[in-house]
PDB file of C-alpha atoms in Angstrom:
ATOM      1  CA  UNK J  19      -9.947 -28.648   0.974  1.00 90.00           C
ATOM      2  CA  UNK J  20      -7.177 -31.049   1.845  1.00 95.00           C
ATOM      3  CA  UNK J  21      -4.580 -31.122   4.616  1.00 97.00           C
ATOM      4  CA  UNK J  22      -1.201 -32.130   3.166  1.00 98.00           C
ATOM      5  CA  UNK J  23       2.502 -32.135   3.930  1.00 98.00           C
ATOM      6  CA  UNK J  24       4.450 -30.182   1.309  1.00 98.00           C
ATOM      7  CA  UNK J  25       8.217 -29.984   0.941  1.00 98.00           C
ATOM      8  CA  UNK J  26      10.048 -26.742   0.209  1.00 98.00           C
ATOM      9  CA  UNK J  27      12.067 -27.170  -3.002  1.00 98.00           C
ATOM     10  CA  UNK J  28      12.818 -23.461  -3.599  1.00 98.00           C
ATOM     11  CA  UNK J  29      12.637 -20.292  -1.514  1.00 98.00           C
ATOM     12  CA  UNK J  30      14.219 -17.510  -3.535  1.00 97.00           C
ATOM     13  CA  UNK J  31      14.364 -13.768  -3.026  1.00 97.00           C
ATOM     14  CA  UNK J  32      12.974 -12.155  -6.190  1.00 97.00           C
ATOM     15  CA  UNK J  33      12.591  -8.525  -5.083  1.00 95.00           C
ATOM     16  CA  UNK J  34      12.811  -6.148  -2.160  1.00 92.00           C
ATOM     17  CA  UNK J  35      11.531  -8.254   0.757  1.00 95.00           C
ATOM     18  CA  UNK J  36       9.682 -10.508  -1.720  1.00 97.00           C
ATOM     19  CA  UNK J  37      10.237 -14.264  -1.973  1.00 98.00           C
ATOM     20  CA  UNK J  38       9.043 -16.984  -4.344  1.00 98.00           C
ATOM     21  CA  UNK J  39       8.615 -20.373  -2.683  1.00 98.00           C
ATOM     22  CA  UNK J  40       7.825 -23.664  -4.414  1.00 98.00           C
ATOM     23  CA  UNK J  41       6.199 -26.403  -2.339  1.00 98.00           C
ATOM     24  CA  UNK J  42       6.183 -29.941  -3.710  1.00 98.00           C
ATOM     25  CA  UNK J  43       3.639 -32.640  -2.967  1.00 98.00           C
ATOM     26  CA  UNK J  44      -0.045 -33.423  -3.432  1.00 98.00           C
ATOM     27  CA  UNK J  45      -1.589 -30.191  -4.737  1.00 98.00           C
ATOM     28  CA  UNK J  46      -4.378 -31.872  -6.680  1.00 97.00           C
ATOM     29  CA  UNK J  47      -7.067 -30.018  -4.679  1.00 97.00           C
ATOM     30  CA  UNK J  48      -5.934 -26.671  -6.139  1.00 98.00           C
ATOM     31  CA  UNK J  49      -8.046 -26.131  -9.220  1.00 96.00           C
ATOM     32  CA  UNK J  50      -8.294 -22.441 -10.053  1.00 96.00           C
ATOM     33  CA  UNK J  51      -6.181 -19.256 -10.088  1.00 97.00           C
ATOM     34  CA  UNK J  52      -7.227 -16.988  -7.240  1.00 97.00           C
ATOM     35  CA  UNK J  53      -7.438 -19.748  -4.619  1.00 97.00           C
ATOM     36  CA  UNK J  54      -5.167 -19.658  -1.572  1.00 96.00           C
ATOM     37  CA  UNK J  55      -3.353 -22.048   0.738  1.00 97.00           C
ATOM     38  CA  UNK J  56      -3.070 -21.852   4.528  1.00 95.00           C
ATOM     39  CA  UNK J  57       0.373 -22.637   5.921  1.00 96.00           C
ATOM     40  CA  UNK J  58       1.323 -23.648   9.433  1.00 95.00           C
ATOM     41  CA  UNK J  59       4.460 -21.706  10.368  1.00 94.00           C
ATOM     42  CA  UNK J  60       6.114 -23.507  13.287  1.00 92.00           C
ATOM     43  CA  UNK J  61       5.996 -21.407  16.449  1.00 91.00           C
ATOM     44  CA  UNK J  62       2.804 -19.532  15.539  1.00 91.00           C
ATOM     45  CA  UNK J  63      -0.762 -20.378  16.526  1.00 87.00           C
ATOM     46  CA  UNK J  64      -2.590 -19.218  13.400  1.00 88.00           C
ATOM     47  CA  UNK J  65      -1.822 -20.414   9.903  1.00 92.00           C
ATOM     48  CA  UNK J  66      -0.706 -17.937   7.216  1.00 92.00           C
ATOM     49  CA  UNK J  67      -3.116 -17.619   4.254  1.00 94.00           C
ATOM     50  CA  UNK J  68      -1.176 -16.922   1.041  1.00 95.00           C
ATOM     51  CA  UNK J  69      -2.416 -16.617  -2.546  1.00 96.00           C
ATOM     52  CA  UNK J  70      -1.549 -19.294  -5.070  1.00 98.00           C
ATOM     53  CA  UNK J  71       0.900 -17.816  -7.567  1.00 98.00           C
ATOM     54  CA  UNK J  72       1.204 -20.873  -9.815  1.00 98.00           C
ATOM     55  CA  UNK J  73       0.323 -24.536  -9.445  1.00 98.00           C
ATOM     56  CA  UNK J  74       0.161 -28.014 -10.880  1.00 97.00           C
ATOM     57  CA  UNK J  75      -0.992 -31.316  -9.448  1.00 97.00           C
ATOM     58  CA  UNK J  76       2.355 -31.831  -7.686  1.00 98.00           C
ATOM     59  CA  UNK J  77       3.508 -28.330  -6.721  1.00 98.00           C
ATOM     60  CA  UNK J  78       2.334 -24.877  -5.729  1.00 98.00           C
ATOM     61  CA  UNK J  79       4.242 -21.591  -5.946  1.00 98.00           C
ATOM     62  CA  UNK J  80       3.609 -18.760  -3.511  1.00 98.00           C
ATOM     63  CA  UNK J  81       4.869 -15.201  -3.796  1.00 98.00           C
ATOM     64  CA  UNK J  82       5.019 -13.453  -0.442  1.00 97.00           C
ATOM     65  CA  UNK J  83       6.392 -10.283   1.109  1.00 96.00           C
ATOM     66  CA  UNK J  84       8.126 -10.147   4.478  1.00 96.00           C
ATOM     67  CA  UNK J  85       5.803  -7.981   6.571  1.00 93.00           C
ATOM     68  CA  UNK J  86       5.997  -9.487  10.054  1.00 92.00           C
ATOM     69  CA  UNK J  87       7.628 -12.159  12.185  1.00 93.00           C
ATOM     70  CA  UNK J  88       5.770 -15.048  10.511  1.00 92.00           C
ATOM     71  CA  UNK J  89       6.753 -14.186   6.955  1.00 95.00           C
ATOM     72  CA  UNK J  90      10.264 -13.324   8.168  1.00 96.00           C
ATOM     73  CA  UNK J  91      10.607 -16.863   9.508  1.00 96.00           C
ATOM     74  CA  UNK J  92       9.064 -18.260   6.323  1.00 97.00           C
ATOM     75  CA  UNK J  93      11.714 -16.483   4.246  1.00 97.00           C
ATOM     76  CA  UNK J  94      14.467 -18.262   6.194  1.00 97.00           C
ATOM     77  CA  UNK J  95      13.133 -21.797   5.754  1.00 97.00           C
ATOM     78  CA  UNK J  96      15.470 -24.088   3.810  1.00 97.00           C
ATOM     79  CA  UNK J  97      14.837 -26.520   0.985  1.00 98.00           C
ATOM     80  CA  UNK J  98      13.833 -29.965   2.231  1.00 98.00           C
ATOM     81  CA  UNK J  99      11.750 -28.661   5.126  1.00 98.00           C
ATOM     82  CA  UNK J 100       8.183 -29.965   5.276  1.00 98.00           C
ATOM     83  CA  UNK J 101       5.225 -27.709   6.022  1.00 97.00           C
ATOM     84  CA  UNK J 102       1.682 -28.560   7.087  1.00 97.00           C
ATOM     85  CA  UNK J 103      -0.618 -26.902   4.528  1.00 97.00           C
ATOM     86  CA  UNK J 104      -4.332 -26.662   3.770  1.00 97.00           C
ATOM     87  CA  UNK J 105      -4.787 -26.570  -0.010  1.00 97.00           C
ATOM     88  CA  UNK J 106      -7.791 -25.973  -2.265  1.00 94.00           C
ATOM     89  CA  UNK J 107      -9.184 -23.047  -0.278  1.00 96.00           C
ATOM     90  CA  UNK J 108     -11.452 -20.277  -1.536  1.00 95.00           C
ATOM     91  CA  UNK J 109     -13.189 -19.502  -4.793  1.00 94.00           C
ATOM     92  CA  UNK J 110     -10.924 -18.178  -7.510  1.00 95.00           C
ATOM     93  CA  UNK J 111     -11.274 -16.242 -10.750  1.00 98.00           C
ATOM     94  CA  UNK J 112     -13.838 -17.082 -13.442  1.00 97.00           C
ATOM     95  CA  UNK J 113     -12.124 -16.690 -16.820  1.00 97.00           C
ATOM     96  CA  UNK J 114     -15.397 -17.283 -18.681  1.00 96.00           C
ATOM     97  CA  UNK J 115     -16.436 -13.705 -17.921  1.00 97.00           C
ATOM     98  CA  UNK J 116     -13.824 -12.159 -20.220  1.00 98.00           C
ATOM     99  CA  UNK J 117     -12.991 -12.280 -23.896  1.00 97.00           C
ATOM    100  CA  UNK J 118     -10.662  -9.276 -23.562  1.00 98.00           C
ATOM    101  CA  UNK J 119      -9.377  -9.604 -19.990  1.00 98.00           C
ATOM    102  CA  UNK J 120      -7.578  -6.908 -18.045  1.00 98.00           C
ATOM    103  CA  UNK J 121      -5.511  -7.918 -15.013  1.00 98.00           C
ATOM    104  CA  UNK J 122      -4.846  -5.219 -12.408  1.00 98.00           C
ATOM    105  CA  UNK J 123      -2.308  -5.677  -9.614  1.00 98.00           C
ATOM    106  CA  UNK J 124      -0.920  -3.499  -6.875  1.00 98.00           C
ATOM    107  CA  UNK J 125       2.189  -4.549  -4.958  1.00 97.00           C
ATOM    108  CA  UNK J 126       2.157  -8.154  -3.802  1.00 96.00           C
ATOM    109  CA  UNK J 127      -1.292  -8.414  -5.403  1.00 97.00           C
ATOM    110  CA  UNK J 128       0.625  -9.501  -8.486  1.00 98.00           C
ATOM    111  CA  UNK J 129       0.862 -13.018  -6.999  1.00 97.00           C
ATOM    112  CA  UNK J 130      -2.381 -14.603  -8.286  1.00 97.00           C
ATOM    113  CA  UNK J 131      -2.059 -12.921 -11.681  1.00 98.00           C
ATOM    114  CA  UNK J 132       0.635 -15.297 -12.909  1.00 97.00           C
ATOM    115  CA  UNK J 133      -1.524 -18.425 -12.741  1.00 98.00           C
ATOM    116  CA  UNK J 134      -4.466 -16.439 -14.136  1.00 98.00           C
ATOM    117  CA  UNK J 135      -2.427 -15.136 -17.071  1.00 98.00           C
ATOM    118  CA  UNK J 136      -1.104 -18.633 -17.790  1.00 98.00           C
ATOM    119  CA  UNK J 137      -4.636 -20.000 -17.901  1.00 98.00           C
ATOM    120  CA  UNK J 138      -5.761 -17.320 -20.358  1.00 98.00           C
ATOM    121  CA  UNK J 139      -2.700 -18.088 -22.482  1.00 98.00           C
ATOM    122  CA  UNK J 140      -3.704 -21.755 -22.584  1.00 97.00           C
ATOM    123  CA  UNK J 141      -6.944 -20.624 -24.236  1.00 97.00           C
ATOM    124  CA  UNK J 142      -5.096 -18.492 -26.759  1.00 97.00           C
ATOM    125  CA  UNK J 143      -5.763 -15.170 -25.022  1.00 98.00           C
ATOM    126  CA  UNK J 144      -2.958 -12.801 -24.043  1.00 98.00           C
ATOM    127  CA  UNK J 145      -4.400 -10.509 -21.351  1.00 98.00           C
ATOM    128  CA  UNK J 146      -3.430  -6.937 -20.613  1.00 98.00           C
ATOM    129  CA  UNK J 147      -1.879  -6.269 -17.206  1.00 98.00           C
ATOM    130  CA  UNK J 148      -1.681  -2.991 -15.301  1.00 98.00           C
ATOM    131  CA  UNK J 149       0.922  -3.512 -12.576  1.00 98.00           C
ATOM    132  CA  UNK J 150       1.461  -0.869  -9.906  1.00 98.00           C
ATOM    133  CA  UNK J 151       4.143  -0.548  -7.229  1.00 97.00           C
ATOM    134  CA  UNK J 152       5.745   2.124  -5.083  1.00 96.00           C
ATOM    135  CA  UNK J 153       8.930   2.194  -7.183  1.00 97.00           C
ATOM    136  CA  UNK J 154      10.773   0.165  -9.815  1.00 96.00           C
ATOM    137  CA  UNK J 155      12.568  -1.687  -7.007  1.00 95.00           C
ATOM    138  CA  UNK J 156       9.217  -3.116  -5.883  1.00 96.00           C
ATOM    139  CA  UNK J 157       8.362  -4.654  -9.269  1.00 97.00           C
ATOM    140  CA  UNK J 158       8.929  -8.412  -9.417  1.00 97.00           C
ATOM    141  CA  UNK J 159       8.911 -11.169 -12.050  1.00 97.00           C
ATOM    142  CA  UNK J 160       8.557  -8.739 -14.952  1.00 97.00           C
ATOM    143  CA  UNK J 161      10.362 -11.118 -17.324  1.00 96.00           C
ATOM    144  CA  UNK J 162       7.740 -13.794 -16.673  1.00 97.00           C
ATOM    145  CA  UNK J 163       4.851 -11.347 -16.831  1.00 98.00           C
ATOM    146  CA  UNK J 164       5.875  -9.789 -20.139  1.00 97.00           C
ATOM    147  CA  UNK J 165       5.861 -13.238 -21.746  1.00 98.00           C
ATOM    148  CA  UNK J 166       2.287 -13.811 -20.586  1.00 98.00           C
ATOM    149  CA  UNK J 167       0.720 -10.340 -20.815  1.00 98.00           C
ATOM    150  CA  UNK J 168       0.857  -6.964 -22.480  1.00 98.00           C
ATOM    151  CA  UNK J 169       2.202  -5.122 -19.433  1.00 98.00           C
ATOM    152  CA  UNK J 170       1.617  -1.503 -18.388  1.00 98.00           C
ATOM    153  CA  UNK J 171       3.758  -0.510 -15.399  1.00 98.00           C
ATOM    154  CA  UNK J 172       2.825   2.188 -12.875  1.00 98.00           C
ATOM    155  CA  UNK J 173       5.015   3.458 -10.052  1.00 98.00           C
ATOM    156  CA  UNK J 174       4.113   5.977  -7.370  1.00 97.00           C
ATOM    157  CA  UNK J 175       7.450   7.760  -7.728  1.00 97.00           C
ATOM    158  CA  UNK J 176       7.613   7.591 -11.530  1.00 97.00           C
ATOM    159  CA  UNK J 177      10.828   5.580 -11.501  1.00 97.00           C
ATOM    160  CA  UNK J 178       9.398   3.241 -14.149  1.00 98.00           C
ATOM    161  CA  UNK J 179       6.405   3.554 -16.448  1.00 97.00           C
ATOM    162  CA  UNK J 180       3.416   5.743 -15.617  1.00 98.00           C
ATOM    163  CA  UNK J 181       3.726   7.901 -12.516  1.00 98.00           C
ATOM    164  CA  UNK J 182       0.729   7.115 -10.360  1.00 97.00           C
ATOM    165  CA  UNK J 183      -1.419   4.168  -9.361  1.00 97.00           C
ATOM    166  CA  UNK J 184      -3.318   1.700 -11.548  1.00 98.00           C
ATOM    167  CA  UNK J 185      -6.667   3.451 -10.997  1.00 98.00           C
ATOM    168  CA  UNK J 186      -5.278   6.791 -12.201  1.00 97.00           C
ATOM    169  CA  UNK J 187      -3.617   5.023 -15.127  1.00 98.00           C
ATOM    170  CA  UNK J 188      -6.938   3.539 -16.232  1.00 98.00           C
ATOM    171  CA  UNK J 189      -8.647   6.926 -15.945  1.00 97.00           C
ATOM    172  CA  UNK J 190      -5.936   8.539 -18.085  1.00 97.00           C
ATOM    173  CA  UNK J 191      -5.652   5.796 -20.705  1.00 97.00           C
ATOM    174  CA  UNK J 192      -8.233   4.160 -22.912  1.00 94.00           C
ATOM    175  CA  UNK J 193      -7.530   0.462 -22.396  1.00 96.00           C
ATOM    176  CA  UNK J 194      -9.677  -1.912 -24.429  1.00 97.00           C
ATOM    177  CA  UNK J 195     -11.090  -4.674 -22.215  1.00 98.00           C
ATOM    178  CA  UNK J 196     -14.445  -6.192 -21.320  1.00 98.00           C
ATOM    179  CA  UNK J 197     -13.841  -7.443 -17.755  1.00 98.00           C
ATOM    180  CA  UNK J 198     -11.088  -6.979 -15.175  1.00 98.00           C
ATOM    181  CA  UNK J 199      -9.501  -9.107 -12.463  1.00 98.00           C
ATOM    182  CA  UNK J 200      -7.854  -7.144  -9.649  1.00 98.00           C
ATOM    183  CA  UNK J 201      -5.780  -7.842  -6.554  1.00 98.00           C
ATOM    184  CA  UNK J 202      -3.874  -5.408  -4.365  1.00 96.00           C
ATOM    185  CA  UNK J 203      -4.206  -3.019  -1.429  1.00 96.00           C
ATOM    186  CA  UNK J 204      -7.766  -2.518  -0.231  1.00 95.00           C
ATOM    187  CA  UNK J 205      -7.617   1.231  -0.856  1.00 96.00           C
ATOM    188  CA  UNK J 206      -6.745   0.570  -4.508  1.00 97.00           C
ATOM    189  CA  UNK J 207      -9.589  -1.927  -4.870  1.00 97.00           C
ATOM    190  CA  UNK J 208     -12.011   0.493  -3.234  1.00 97.00           C
ATOM    191  CA  UNK J 209     -11.323   3.317  -5.682  1.00 97.00           C
ATOM    192  CA  UNK J 210     -11.089   0.884  -8.601  1.00 98.00           C
ATOM    193  CA  UNK J 211     -14.541  -0.524  -7.891  1.00 97.00           C
ATOM    194  CA  UNK J 212     -15.992   2.987  -7.597  1.00 96.00           C
ATOM    195  CA  UNK J 213     -14.517   4.068 -10.929  1.00 96.00           C
ATOM    196  CA  UNK J 214     -14.952   0.814 -12.871  1.00 96.00           C
ATOM    197  CA  UNK J 215     -17.553  -1.734 -11.845  1.00 90.00           C
ATOM    198  CA  UNK J 216     -17.170  -4.317 -14.613  1.00 96.00           C
ATOM    199  CA  UNK J 217     -14.782  -6.673 -12.893  1.00 98.00           C
ATOM    200  CA  UNK J 218     -13.885  -8.639  -9.786  1.00 98.00           C
ATOM    201  CA  UNK J 219     -11.576  -8.057  -6.846  1.00 98.00           C
ATOM    202  CA  UNK J 220      -9.543 -10.515  -4.798  1.00 97.00           C
ATOM    203  CA  UNK J 221      -9.545  -9.528  -1.139  1.00 95.00           C
ATOM    204  CA  UNK J 222      -7.232 -10.186   1.785  1.00 87.00           C
ATOM    205  CA  UNK J 223      -8.422 -10.591   5.365  1.00 80.00           C
ATOM    206  CA  UNK J 224      -7.203 -11.807   8.725  1.00 76.00           C
ATOM    207  CA  UNK J 225      -8.369 -15.408   9.025  1.00 76.00           C
ATOM    208  CA  UNK J 226      -8.838 -17.774  11.900  1.00 75.00           C
ATOM    209  CA  UNK J 227      -9.630 -21.105  10.255  1.00 80.00           C
ATOM    210  CA  UNK J 228      -9.417 -20.352   6.518  1.00 80.00           C
ATOM    211  CA  UNK J 229     -12.334 -22.595   5.542  1.00 82.00           C
ATOM    212  CA  UNK J 230     -15.482 -20.838   6.738  1.00 78.00           C
ATOM    213  CA  UNK J 231     -16.054 -22.172  10.236  1.00 81.00           C
ATOM    214  CA  UNK J 232     -15.076 -19.230  12.439  1.00 81.00           C
ATOM    215  CA  UNK J 233     -16.646 -16.300  10.520  1.00 79.00           C
ATOM    216  CA  UNK J 234     -13.610 -14.185  11.433  1.00 81.00           C
ATOM    217  CA  UNK J 235     -13.038 -12.886   7.905  1.00 90.00           C
ATOM    218  CA  UNK J 236     -16.588 -11.731   7.148  1.00 92.00           C
ATOM    219  CA  UNK J 237     -17.104  -8.609   5.044  1.00 92.00           C
ATOM    220  CA  UNK J 238     -20.158  -6.574   4.116  1.00 94.00           C
ATOM    221  CA  UNK J 239     -21.567  -6.951   0.622  1.00 95.00           C
ATOM    222  CA  UNK J 240     -24.699  -5.811  -1.149  1.00 95.00           C
ATOM    223  CA  UNK J 241     -25.955  -9.376  -0.629  1.00 92.00           C
ATOM    224  CA  UNK J 242     -25.243  -9.440   3.107  1.00 93.00           C
ATOM    225  CA  UNK J 243     -22.201 -10.649   5.078  1.00 93.00           C
ATOM    226  CA  UNK J 244     -19.867 -13.022   3.258  1.00 94.00           C
ATOM    227  CA  UNK J 245     -16.671 -14.794   4.260  1.00 94.00           C
ATOM    228  CA  UNK J 246     -13.471 -13.954   2.392  1.00 94.00           C
ATOM    229  CA  UNK J 247     -12.146 -17.479   2.901  1.00 92.00           C
ATOM    230  CA  UNK J 248     -15.286 -19.317   1.779  1.00 92.00           C
ATOM    231  CA  UNK J 249     -17.414 -17.183  -0.568  1.00 94.00           C
ATOM    232  CA  UNK J 250     -14.270 -15.299  -1.639  1.00 92.00           C
ATOM    233  CA  UNK J 251     -11.534 -14.272  -1.819  1.00 96.00           C
ATOM    234  CA  UNK J 252     -12.795 -13.201  -5.271  1.00 97.00           C
ATOM    235  CA  UNK J 253     -15.946 -11.056  -5.357  1.00 97.00           C
ATOM    236  CA  UNK J 254     -17.668  -8.957  -7.973  1.00 97.00           C
ATOM    237  CA  UNK J 255     -16.345  -5.406  -7.584  1.00 97.00           C
ATOM    238  CA  UNK J 256     -19.870  -3.983  -7.536  1.00 95.00           C
ATOM    239  CA  UNK J 257     -20.835  -6.307  -4.670  1.00 95.00           C
ATOM    240  CA  UNK J 258     -18.258  -5.326  -2.026  1.00 96.00           C
ATOM    241  CA  UNK J 259     -19.052  -2.565   0.467  1.00 94.00           C
ATOM    242  CA  UNK J 260     -15.630  -1.138   1.294  1.00 93.00           C
TER     243      UNK J 260
END
């Protein structure tokens, strides 16, 4: 973990209430897709934990949805503004577990899949991606994703792709994979882990500190309580007690 000052160099609306922000500066502590950063939003006591969407040693991209006052303010920040950020937080995805990876995303859970897909591509593997959203208007960055993955789209209203959620899609379609990586709403991850245990899930939780000191983000697992910010946010699907 490292506390750094990062400068906003882009903050672009890419979908309905969804923004892609690039922060420039020392991001050398970020080492793995699935990690998160913790941002101080001026005027708020607690930092905002947000998944890493893409990264290099000198920048990090975050994809976030406006859901409350904090993210609303974040969406209005201008280029050139500096933010106080904790980087290199959490344990991310382990790509060594898959030869035929399947990425599964629901809603804003698509965020960490971009860096993960890029990493697989670097090793000559093009993963499959099942991407679910409420409607076609809620799908973001499809042009980028289709370059990195073989994409299967699901929408609740059937406005694009399969009508239904990613779990139903997987039950109805025989997708060839050996291990999955999933991020999305907790209800989706719960039913996914019940139906298919051979994978991992990236969880969200309300956090106090973001680095394991306060125990505020603890969850129950088959191996006892664990902290989403420290032992997670990525856990084996079979381990989490939803």
